mmCIF file of C-alpha atoms in Angstrom:
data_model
loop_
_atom_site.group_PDB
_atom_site.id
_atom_site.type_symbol
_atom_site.label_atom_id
_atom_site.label_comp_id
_atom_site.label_asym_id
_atom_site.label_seq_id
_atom_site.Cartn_x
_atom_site.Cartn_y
_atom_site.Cartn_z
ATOM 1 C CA UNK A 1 62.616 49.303 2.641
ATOM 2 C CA UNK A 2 59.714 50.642 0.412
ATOM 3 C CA UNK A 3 57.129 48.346 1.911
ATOM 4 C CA UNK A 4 57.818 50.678 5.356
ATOM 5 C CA UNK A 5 57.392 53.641 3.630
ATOM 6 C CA UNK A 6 53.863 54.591 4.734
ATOM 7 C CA UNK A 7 53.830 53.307 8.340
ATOM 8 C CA UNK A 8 57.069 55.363 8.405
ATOM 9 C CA UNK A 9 55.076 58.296 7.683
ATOM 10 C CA UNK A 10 52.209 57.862 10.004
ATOM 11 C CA UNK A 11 55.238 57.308 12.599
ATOM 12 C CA UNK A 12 56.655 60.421 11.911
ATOM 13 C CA UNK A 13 53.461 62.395 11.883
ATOM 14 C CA UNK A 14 52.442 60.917 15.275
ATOM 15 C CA UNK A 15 55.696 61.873 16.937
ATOM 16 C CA UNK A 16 55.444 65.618 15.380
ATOM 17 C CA UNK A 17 51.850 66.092 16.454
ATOM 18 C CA UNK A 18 51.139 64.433 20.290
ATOM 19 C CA UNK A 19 51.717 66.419 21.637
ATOM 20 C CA UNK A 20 51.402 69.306 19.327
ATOM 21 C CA UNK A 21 54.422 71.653 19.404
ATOM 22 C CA UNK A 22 54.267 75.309 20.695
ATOM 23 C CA UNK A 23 53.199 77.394 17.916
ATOM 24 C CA UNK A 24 52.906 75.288 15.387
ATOM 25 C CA UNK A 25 49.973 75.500 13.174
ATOM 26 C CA UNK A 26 49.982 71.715 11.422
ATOM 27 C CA UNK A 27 51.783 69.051 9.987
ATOM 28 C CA UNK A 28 51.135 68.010 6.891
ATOM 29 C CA UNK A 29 52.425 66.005 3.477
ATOM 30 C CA UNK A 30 52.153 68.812 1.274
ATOM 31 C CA UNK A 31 52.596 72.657 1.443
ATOM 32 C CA UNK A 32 49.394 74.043 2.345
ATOM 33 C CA UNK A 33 47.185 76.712 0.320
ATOM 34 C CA UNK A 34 46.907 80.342 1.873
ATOM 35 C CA UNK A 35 48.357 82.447 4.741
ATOM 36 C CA UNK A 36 47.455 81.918 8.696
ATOM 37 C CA UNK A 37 48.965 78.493 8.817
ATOM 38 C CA UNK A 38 52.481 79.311 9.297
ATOM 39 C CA UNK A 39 54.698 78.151 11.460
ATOM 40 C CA UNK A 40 54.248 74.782 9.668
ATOM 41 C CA UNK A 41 55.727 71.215 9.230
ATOM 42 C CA UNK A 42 55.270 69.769 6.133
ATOM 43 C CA UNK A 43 56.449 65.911 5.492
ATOM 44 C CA UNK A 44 58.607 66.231 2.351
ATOM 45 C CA UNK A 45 60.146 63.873 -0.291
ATOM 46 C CA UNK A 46 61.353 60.282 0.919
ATOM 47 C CA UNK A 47 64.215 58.412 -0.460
ATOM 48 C CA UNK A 48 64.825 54.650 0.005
ATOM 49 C CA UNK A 49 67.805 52.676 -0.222
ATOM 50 C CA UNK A 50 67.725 48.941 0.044
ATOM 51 C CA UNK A 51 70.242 47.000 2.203
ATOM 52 C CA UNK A 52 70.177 43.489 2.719
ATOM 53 C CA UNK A 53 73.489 42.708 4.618
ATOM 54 C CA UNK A 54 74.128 39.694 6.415
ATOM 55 C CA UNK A 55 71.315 37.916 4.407
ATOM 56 C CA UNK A 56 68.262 40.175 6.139
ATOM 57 C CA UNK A 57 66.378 42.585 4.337
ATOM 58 C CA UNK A 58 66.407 45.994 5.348
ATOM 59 C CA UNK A 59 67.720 49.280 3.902
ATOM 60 C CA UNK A 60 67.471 53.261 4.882
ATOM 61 C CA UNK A 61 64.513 55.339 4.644
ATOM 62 C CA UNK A 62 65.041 58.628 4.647
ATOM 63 C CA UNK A 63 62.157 61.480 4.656
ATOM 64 C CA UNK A 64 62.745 65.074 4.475
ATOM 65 C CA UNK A 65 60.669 67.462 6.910
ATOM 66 C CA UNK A 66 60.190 71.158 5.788
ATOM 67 C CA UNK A 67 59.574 73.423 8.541
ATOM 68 C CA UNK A 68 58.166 77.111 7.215
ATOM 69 C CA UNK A 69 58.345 80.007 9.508
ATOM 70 C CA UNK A 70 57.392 83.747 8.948
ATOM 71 C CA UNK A 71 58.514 85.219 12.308
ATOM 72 C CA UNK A 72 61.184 87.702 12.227
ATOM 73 C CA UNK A 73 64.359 86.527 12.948
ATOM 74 C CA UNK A 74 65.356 82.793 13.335
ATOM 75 C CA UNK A 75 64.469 81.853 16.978
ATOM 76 C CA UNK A 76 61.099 80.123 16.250
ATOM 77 C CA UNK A 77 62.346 78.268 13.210
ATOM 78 C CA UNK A 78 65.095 77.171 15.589
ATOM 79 C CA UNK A 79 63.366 76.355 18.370
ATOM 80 C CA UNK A 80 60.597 73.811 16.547
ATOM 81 C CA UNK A 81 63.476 72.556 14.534
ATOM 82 C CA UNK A 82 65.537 71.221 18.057
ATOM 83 C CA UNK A 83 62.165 70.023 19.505
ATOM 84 C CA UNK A 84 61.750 67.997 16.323
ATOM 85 C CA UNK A 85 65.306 66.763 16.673
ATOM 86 C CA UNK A 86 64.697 66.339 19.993
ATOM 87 C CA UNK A 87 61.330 63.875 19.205
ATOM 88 C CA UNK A 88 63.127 61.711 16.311
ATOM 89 C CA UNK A 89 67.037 61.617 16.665
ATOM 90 C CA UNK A 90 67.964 58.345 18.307
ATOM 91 C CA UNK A 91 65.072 56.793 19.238
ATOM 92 C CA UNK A 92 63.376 53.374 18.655
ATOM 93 C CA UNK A 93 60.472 53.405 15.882
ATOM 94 C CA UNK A 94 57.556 51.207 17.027
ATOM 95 C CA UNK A 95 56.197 49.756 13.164
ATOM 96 C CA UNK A 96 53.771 47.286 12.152
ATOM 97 C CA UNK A 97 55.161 44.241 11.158
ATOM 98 C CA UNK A 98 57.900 41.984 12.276
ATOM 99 C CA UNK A 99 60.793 44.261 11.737
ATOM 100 C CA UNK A 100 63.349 46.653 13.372
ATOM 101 C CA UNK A 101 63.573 50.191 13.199
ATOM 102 C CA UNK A 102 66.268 53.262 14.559
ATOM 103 C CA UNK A 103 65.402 56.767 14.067
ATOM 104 C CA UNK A 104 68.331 59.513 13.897
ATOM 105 C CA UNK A 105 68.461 62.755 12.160
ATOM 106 C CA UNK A 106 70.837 62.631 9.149
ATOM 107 C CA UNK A 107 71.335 66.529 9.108
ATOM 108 C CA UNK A 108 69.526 70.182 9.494
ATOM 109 C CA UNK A 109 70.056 73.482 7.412
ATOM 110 C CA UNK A 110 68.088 76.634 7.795
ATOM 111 C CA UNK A 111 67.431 78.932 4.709
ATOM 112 C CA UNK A 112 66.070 81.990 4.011
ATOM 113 C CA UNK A 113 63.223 81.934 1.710
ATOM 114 C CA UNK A 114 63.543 83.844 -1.471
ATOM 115 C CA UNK A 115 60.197 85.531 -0.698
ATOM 116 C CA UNK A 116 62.381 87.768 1.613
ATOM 117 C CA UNK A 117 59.443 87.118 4.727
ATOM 118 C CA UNK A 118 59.903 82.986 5.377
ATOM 119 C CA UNK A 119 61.866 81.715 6.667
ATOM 120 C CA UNK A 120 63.093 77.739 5.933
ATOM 121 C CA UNK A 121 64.215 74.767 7.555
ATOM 122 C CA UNK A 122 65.464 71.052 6.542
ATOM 123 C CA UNK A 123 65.539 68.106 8.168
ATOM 124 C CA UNK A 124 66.398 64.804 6.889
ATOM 125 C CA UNK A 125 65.253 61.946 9.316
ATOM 126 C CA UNK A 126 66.863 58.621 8.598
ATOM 127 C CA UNK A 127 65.198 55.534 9.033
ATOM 128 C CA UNK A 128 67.287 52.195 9.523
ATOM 129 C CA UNK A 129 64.752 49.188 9.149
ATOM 130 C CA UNK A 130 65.806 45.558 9.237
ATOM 131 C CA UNK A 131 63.093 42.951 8.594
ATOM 132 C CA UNK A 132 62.731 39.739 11.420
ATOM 133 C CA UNK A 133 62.986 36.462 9.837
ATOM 134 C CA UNK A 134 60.001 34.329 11.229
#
């Protein structure tokens, strides 16, 4: 449900930054400016589909987390990407609001940049909300 969208988003930053994760340099909603900040997280595009079954509103919410790396190799792209998964797959989401809300991670995928030095990683973090009558 839209009207989650941005307490969503503070959720998701809170849970990727206390506590901080080894190495990385900052989460934030858009790519950062300049080099030194790498390894980063950076809270990507969000996609919301309403679903109001069994007469309750609710719907999935699903925000995409970059993660940009410039080690060699993939180990530290790897290793923040299963300690994100390991911070937001399956897990209760405390929200404002009288509503109900499951975490899980919808699915990963590591790239290689076309810069030929960064590397890439995806994660899409699904959000199932259902609003609580009153």
């Amino acid at each position: 449900m839209m009207e989650f969208a941005v307490e969503l988003q503070r959720w998701l930053f809170r849970a990727l930054t206390v506590p901080e994760i080894d190495q990385v340099k900052g989460v934030f909603d858009h790519k950062p400016k300049g080099d030194g900040r790498y390894p980063f997280i950076e809270i990507g595009e969000s996609n919301d589909i309403p679903d109001h079954a069994q007469g309750s509103p609710g719907g999935e919410h699903v925000i995409t987390l970059h993660i940009w790396s410039q080690a060699s190799g993939q180990t530290e792209l790897k290793t923040i990407m299963a300690e994100i998964c390991r911070r937001v797959d399956c897990v209760g989401v405390d929200i404002d609001g009288p509503a109900t809300c499951f975490a899980e991670v919808e699915h990963t995928q590591s790239l290689g940049d076309p810069d030929g030095e960064t590397r890439h990683g995806v994660i899409a973090v699904q959000f199932t909300t259902r609003k609580l009558e009153s």
